[in-house]
Amino acid sequence: MSKVAFRLGSSRQGIEFIQKAITTFSKDPKFLKQHVGCLIDLGISFYDDGETLNAIDQFQRCIELAKHLNDEEIQGQAMVHLGNCCVRLDDQQENRRAIVLYEEAKSLLSKKNATAELGFCLNRMGIAAERISSYEAAIEFYNESMNLYEGIGDQIGIAKNLNDLGYVDIRHDRIQQGSEKLERSLSIYIAAGHKNAQAKCLLRLGYAFYLKNMFHEAELKYDDSFQKCKATGYKTGQANALLELARLNLKISGKETLAMNFLQEAQEIFTKSGDVDGIFRCQEVSDSVRPAVIIDQVQLEPKLKNLQVEDGERLHNFEITTFRSGTNCSYCQKFIWGVSKQGMSCTHCQTPIHKKCLAAIQLSFLNVCRSTSTSTSTSNLNIQVEGDHKFVRSHFSSPTFCHHCQGFIWGLGKQGFQCETCQYSCHEKCLMLVKEECIADMSHRRRHLSLSGSVGTDLPEIYNMDDIARLMQVPGTGIPLKTRQKGLTIYQNCFLASECVDWMLTQNLPLKSRQDAVNLAQRLLDNRYIDHISTRRRQFKDDVELYTITNFYSSYVPIRDNIDAKWYVDGKDTFEAMTVAVENAKKYIFMSWWIFCPVIFTRRTVPRKEQDRLDNILKLKAEEGVKIYFLLWDETNMACSNHSKMNRKYLENIHPNILCIRHPQWVLTWSHHQKFMVVDGTIAFTGGIDYNFGRFDTWAHEITDVEGKYWWGIDYYVPQVQRPDQSIDPDREYASRDELPRMPWHDVQIQVDGACARDLANNFIQRWNHHRESSPKYSRYPILDYEDIVISTRGKASCQAIRSLGPWSGNPTIERSIYGAYMQAIQSAEHLVYFENQFFVSGTAGFGVENQVTCLLVEKIFSAIRQDRKFRVVVVFPQPETVIPDNIPVLKYEYATISRGPQSIIGRIKSEFPHVNVSDYVSFFQLRSHGKIHGKFFSDQIFVHSKIMIVDDRISIISSANLNDRSFLGDRDSEIGVCVWDDEAVEIKMDGKPYRANKFSHSLRKYLWNEHCGIQVENQDLMLDPISDSVYRDIWMKTAEENTRIYEEVFPGIASNDIKVYAQWKNPKEAQDHATAEEKLKGIRGHLQLHPLEFLENENSRGIKEMLASKDLYQ
């Protein structure tokens, strides 16, 4: 019976037979291979019937089983078919995904010498390449496929490739050559009796005649194609022929009615088969006759029943739109690429969406959640689903999007819900909410909140305690985080609104929170409260608690999986990795820097090698044909001089293949602060470091180099003496290395590949195209095309490119996803938040500072104190690069953020919990080094220039962004970075308990702590448990305290708590007593030092820059 079922399935006499065969074979493991074969047949059947999503499920199952069987040939075949499904979805990203699948399949099939399957795979690669407009690549794939088929004498394969090659020729105005190839293909198909293939060939030949305006001949071909499809029952072929007949007859005067009849027939066929692309091709043809012809909704039953999106009193009105920059679909979060008209947007609210996603929502969800109760919102578009979801609390093992609000459901705890049936995911707070995209009023919200049953006399009948509990967690209401988190507890303890108030008043909450409880109960009695939620969620500027806003973390790109992410600490390792990437460039190099020096030596050897100088490396690559593009900040000289004008001229004189744009062309307070490099779209670097003098450094952070072994000329950087007035003479000395120490430099950089590298490339391209319009002198520069390279990667990290970018700096709207990433990561923190940053200015400073990073940190600390659990916030940041009167405002805002005033971090903790040891929860540090010049001891701070945050050894953010409003708010400085989650777990201890950390974040944090505390490689595991007393107290804090004591003894007058005003401060570099210095300095371990939080606390002077500039300059 099994063999009979298998034969019936393989002959494809119906999906039911194949499913029966699968059921039969699944009962016996020895028939696993037959089971896999049936899955392929079932997937093909679904694909042929237009059920693409069902086909995808079958092919994915087949791939997993084939891997289990270790059958690479079947695995390759399934990947080819899965790629076909991606191509059918007709989206740029899906086509690129298809190419990746085809590449993998090609590799597998090549090993097995499966020539026919390999030929088919190459043909499909050509189709996918054609879809993303890579026509030369498509022709290459088609020819390679045809050569394989010719080698084995497969005439059908030859005909298939001739057909596709002919169509490419026709579309590129090589109509005669294309027609000849199509005729050859047709003759082979006729000889073989393949009527469906003949029909497709005839359709393309008809198109060739159509382009020649030979309408009669075209009509004959189209009609012949239709008849052949009708004879075989091939419905999609019939619809395609009818659609082309409609298009043709619209060109002929007097045949408009006939054309509309053809169009109606084609539309009916596409609708019945669920062919979304076909439906929209019909729409495009109808649009050419009369504007906005609406597809009859009745014809969309049953599968596309909800294509018209119900949204309260008004409907979305979607129209085909060309997006001029990379835009995310509001449903699937994937790019709607701006190459062609591949997207739609609502004319009312501008909600963007793929064409395919309008129907894909129904095709995927309506077939699953089939109960007959109340509707539930399924997406940002409020498309209704028939039946209730079966939600259960879920622990998400990786960052996941909420389908309702599009915000992250973080994967570090059970913080979300997921439908058991269709895997729809959402925040707990979103369960009862309905997204309002195109609504005239909020009446439908009240309908959705209505629950059955008596709820008591204190509330309107639309509310019960379930509503209260959930609404307590609604963001943007002005209710403090602590209060909102009581929502579920309220549900468990109360039944009426009055009891809710009474219960909250008995809790150990601040007076403000208890007052909010009373206000909440009053608002719950007023239906307008629902409207209030909607309004507050949109008021970004007016909402004090920014971290309560949903969808705050909205990057321009989604998370990318399987990325090979690497971190680099300090300039030596960073420059080496970046230089190797440049030396391996084949096509192009993108570089964007805040400051740049083209003549620095990227490697330090004795004797030095001129080929290691950056300009010489770039010249060599340019001579090899590599295109090199630079974006440099056109600086405002009042702030600083970065020599960008000099550098642009110098770079473009090296070779014609090097181009440089400076931007903006006007005086501006803000800067281009993005620091990143992309090579060939396959590898990228970003972080805090620029390719510039003074940045080269090592773990040791040496401050002297009398013999000039490592820091030559301009690179011996002493900012307190003089900032170099040029950047193209590498040997010019600006400070005497025999008298003064250099200032060491600490930085962190990240390297990514794959799709994440491509995302950084597209950020560069977006800015380049924007900036070239800023001045006529750049009009001769090329417009860059968005990167479509598809790279197959095997990394273990999930990465997301994040940035700050606004209208002045290159983005049509304000994006602040770096800020959002910080807030989301801190919100998820349970044990440790570790910062390294050049600045530390946030909302607890007052003075109108807008970013709320430290406000959220205080909330997290308060929560830990109340729960009596360990929670550490560790911050490493420097003094300003040069502490002069003009830079005192920076210190003013930093110290106001941290410790000065009742609103500061420390002020709020001491006020709320006066008996708590503040350093148990938050502490601040800086770095310092020392060395000897001709027998004399010198010291200077290590300038912390890294911009990183590591949360719980699981999440890392590495970027160019300083921790202040300039970098975070999006409409000020431009910034770029990467947020990293690592799928590779490591077992460590957290407060003495077993804990699963992520390798990337844990290894980076451990390396940094070892460096700062001077712990050598052999003892590196001492830093495994960062919050335990044995590490935090006995190693980290003790090292900082002892180092601080020694440095202040040996170098009295350095920045310390004893220096209250600027006039007292001498900032000595040289030891006071060289005779005793050597013995005392032997006690120094690493570079860690307590940050002097009382330094200059009585200083009230204002520098010239502060008086002239807006306070925003320093915030």
JSON list of N, CA, C and O in Angstrom, two decimals, residues 281 305 426 449 589 705 769 786 819 867 917 955 1053 1099:
[
{"chain": "A", "resi": 281, "resn": "ARG", "atom": "N", "xyz": [-0.71, 42.98, -11.05]},
{"chain": "A", "resi": 281, "resn": "ARG", "atom": "CA", "xyz": [-0.44, 43.29, -12.46]},
{"chain": "A", "resi": 281, "resn": "ARG", "atom": "C", "xyz": [-1.73, 43.69, -13.16]},
{"chain": "A", "resi": 281, "resn": "ARG", "atom": "O", "xyz": [-1.73, 44.58, -14.01]},
{"chain": "A", "resi": 305, "resn": "LYS", "atom": "N", "xyz": [-10.06, 37.67, 1.50]},
{"chain": "A", "resi": 305, "resn": "LYS", "atom": "CA", "xyz": [-11.27, 38.33, 1.97]},
{"chain": "A", "resi": 305, "resn": "LYS", "atom": "C", "xyz": [-10.98, 39.69, 2.61]},
{"chain": "A", "resi": 305, "resn": "LYS", "atom": "O", "xyz": [-11.72, 40.63, 2.45]},
{"chain": "A", "resi": 426, "resn": "CYS", "atom": "N", "xyz": [3.76, 39.18, 20.43]},
{"chain": "A", "resi": 426, "resn": "CYS", "atom": "CA", "xyz": [3.47, 40.54, 20.86]},
{"chain": "A", "resi": 426, "resn": "CYS", "atom": "C", "xyz": [3.89, 40.74, 22.31]},
{"chain": "A", "resi": 426, "resn": "CYS", "atom": "O", "xyz": [4.08, 39.78, 23.06]},
{"chain": "A", "resi": 449, "resn": "LEU", "atom": "N", "xyz": [-12.00, 46.77, 23.59]},
{"chain": "A", "resi": 449, "resn": "LEU", "atom": "CA", "xyz": [-11.72, 46.61, 25.01]},
{"chain": "A", "resi": 449, "resn": "LEU", "atom": "C", "xyz": [-12.91, 46.05, 25.76]},
{"chain": "A", "resi": 449, "resn": "LEU", "atom": "O", "xyz": [-12.82, 45.73, 26.94]},
{"chain": "A", "resi": 589, "resn": "ILE", "atom": "N", "xyz": [35.84, 50.96, -1.97]},
{"chain": "A", "resi": 589, "resn": "ILE", "atom": "CA", "xyz": [36.03, 51.22, -0.55]},
{"chain": "A", "resi": 589, "resn": "ILE", "atom": "C", "xyz": [35.23, 52.47, -0.20]},
{"chain": "A", "resi": 589, "resn": "ILE", "atom": "O", "xyz": [35.35, 53.50, -0.88]},
{"chain": "A", "resi": 705, "resn": "ASP", "atom": "N", "xyz": [57.89, 57.87, 24.13]},
{"chain": "A", "resi": 705, "resn": "ASP", "atom": "CA", "xyz": [58.54, 57.22, 22.98]},
{"chain": "A", "resi": 705, "resn": "ASP", "atom": "C", "xyz": [59.70, 58.11, 22.54]},
{"chain": "A", "resi": 705, "resn": "ASP", "atom": "O", "xyz": [59.69, 58.72, 21.46]},
{"chain": "A", "resi": 769, "resn": "ASN", "atom": "N", "xyz": [24.67, 60.21, -1.95]},
{"chain": "A", "resi": 769, "resn": "ASN", "atom": "CA", "xyz": [23.73, 60.75, -2.93]},
{"chain": "A", "resi": 769, "resn": "ASN", "atom": "C", "xyz": [23.07, 62.03, -2.42]},
{"chain": "A", "resi": 769, "resn": "ASN", "atom": "O", "xyz": [22.78, 62.94, -3.19]},
{"chain": "A", "resi": 786, "resn": "TYR", "atom": "N", "xyz": [22.15, 51.59, -4.67]},
{"chain": "A", "resi": 786, "resn": "TYR", "atom": "CA", "xyz": [22.09, 50.85, -3.41]},
{"chain": "A", "resi": 786, "resn": "TYR", "atom": "C", "xyz": [22.64, 49.46, -3.60]},
{"chain": "A", "resi": 786, "resn": "TYR", "atom": "O", "xyz": [22.47, 48.82, -4.63]},
{"chain": "A", "resi": 819, "resn": "TYR", "atom": "N", "xyz": [19.84, 55.65, 20.07]},
{"chain": "A", "resi": 819, "resn": "TYR", "atom": "CA", "xyz": [19.21, 55.98, 21.35]},
{"chain": "A", "resi": 819, "resn": "TYR", "atom": "C", "xyz": [18.19, 54.91, 21.73]},
{"chain": "A", "resi": 819, "resn": "TYR", "atom": "O", "xyz": [18.16, 54.43, 22.87]},
{"chain": "A", "resi": 867, "resn": "GLN", "atom": "N", "xyz": [14.13, 45.32, 45.66]},
{"chain": "A", "resi": 867, "resn": "GLN", "atom": "CA", "xyz": [14.12, 43.86, 45.65]},
{"chain": "A", "resi": 867, "resn": "GLN", "atom": "C", "xyz": [15.32, 43.25, 46.36]},
{"chain": "A", "resi": 867, "resn": "GLN", "atom": "O", "xyz": [15.45, 42.03, 46.40]},
{"chain": "A", "resi": 917, "resn": "ASN", "atom": "N", "xyz": [24.64, 52.24, 50.23]},
{"chain": "A", "resi": 917, "resn": "ASN", "atom": "CA", "xyz": [25.98, 52.55, 49.73]},
{"chain": "A", "resi": 917, "resn": "ASN", "atom": "C", "xyz": [25.87, 52.68, 48.20]},
{"chain": "A", "resi": 917, "resn": "ASN", "atom": "O", "xyz": [25.72, 51.69, 47.48]},
{"chain": "A", "resi": 955, "resn": "ILE", "atom": "N", "xyz": [24.28, 41.63, 25.52]},
{"chain": "A", "resi": 955, "resn": "ILE", "atom": "CA", "xyz": [24.01, 42.60, 24.46]},
{"chain": "A", "resi": 955, "resn": "ILE", "atom": "C", "xyz": [25.16, 43.60, 24.42]},
{"chain": "A", "resi": 955, "resn": "ILE", "atom": "O", "xyz": [25.57, 44.11, 25.46]},
{"chain": "A", "resi": 1053, "resn": "GLY", "atom": "N", "xyz": [48.14, 67.50, 42.37]},
{"chain": "A", "resi": 1053, "resn": "GLY", "atom": "CA", "xyz": [47.67, 68.56, 41.49]},
{"chain": "A", "resi": 1053, "resn": "GLY", "atom": "C", "xyz": [46.97, 68.05, 40.25]},
{"chain": "A", "resi": 1053, "resn": "GLY", "atom": "O", "xyz": [46.37, 68.83, 39.50]},
{"chain": "A", "resi": 1099, "resn": "GLU", "atom": "N", "xyz": [33.64, 75.79, 40.58]},
{"chain": "A", "resi": 1099, "resn": "GLU", "atom": "CA", "xyz": [34.01, 76.63, 39.44]},
{"chain": "A", "resi": 1099, "resn": "GLU", "atom": "C", "xyz": [32.75, 77.17, 38.75]},
{"chain": "A", "resi": 1099, "resn": "GLU", "atom": "O", "xyz": [31.87, 76.40, 38.36]}
]
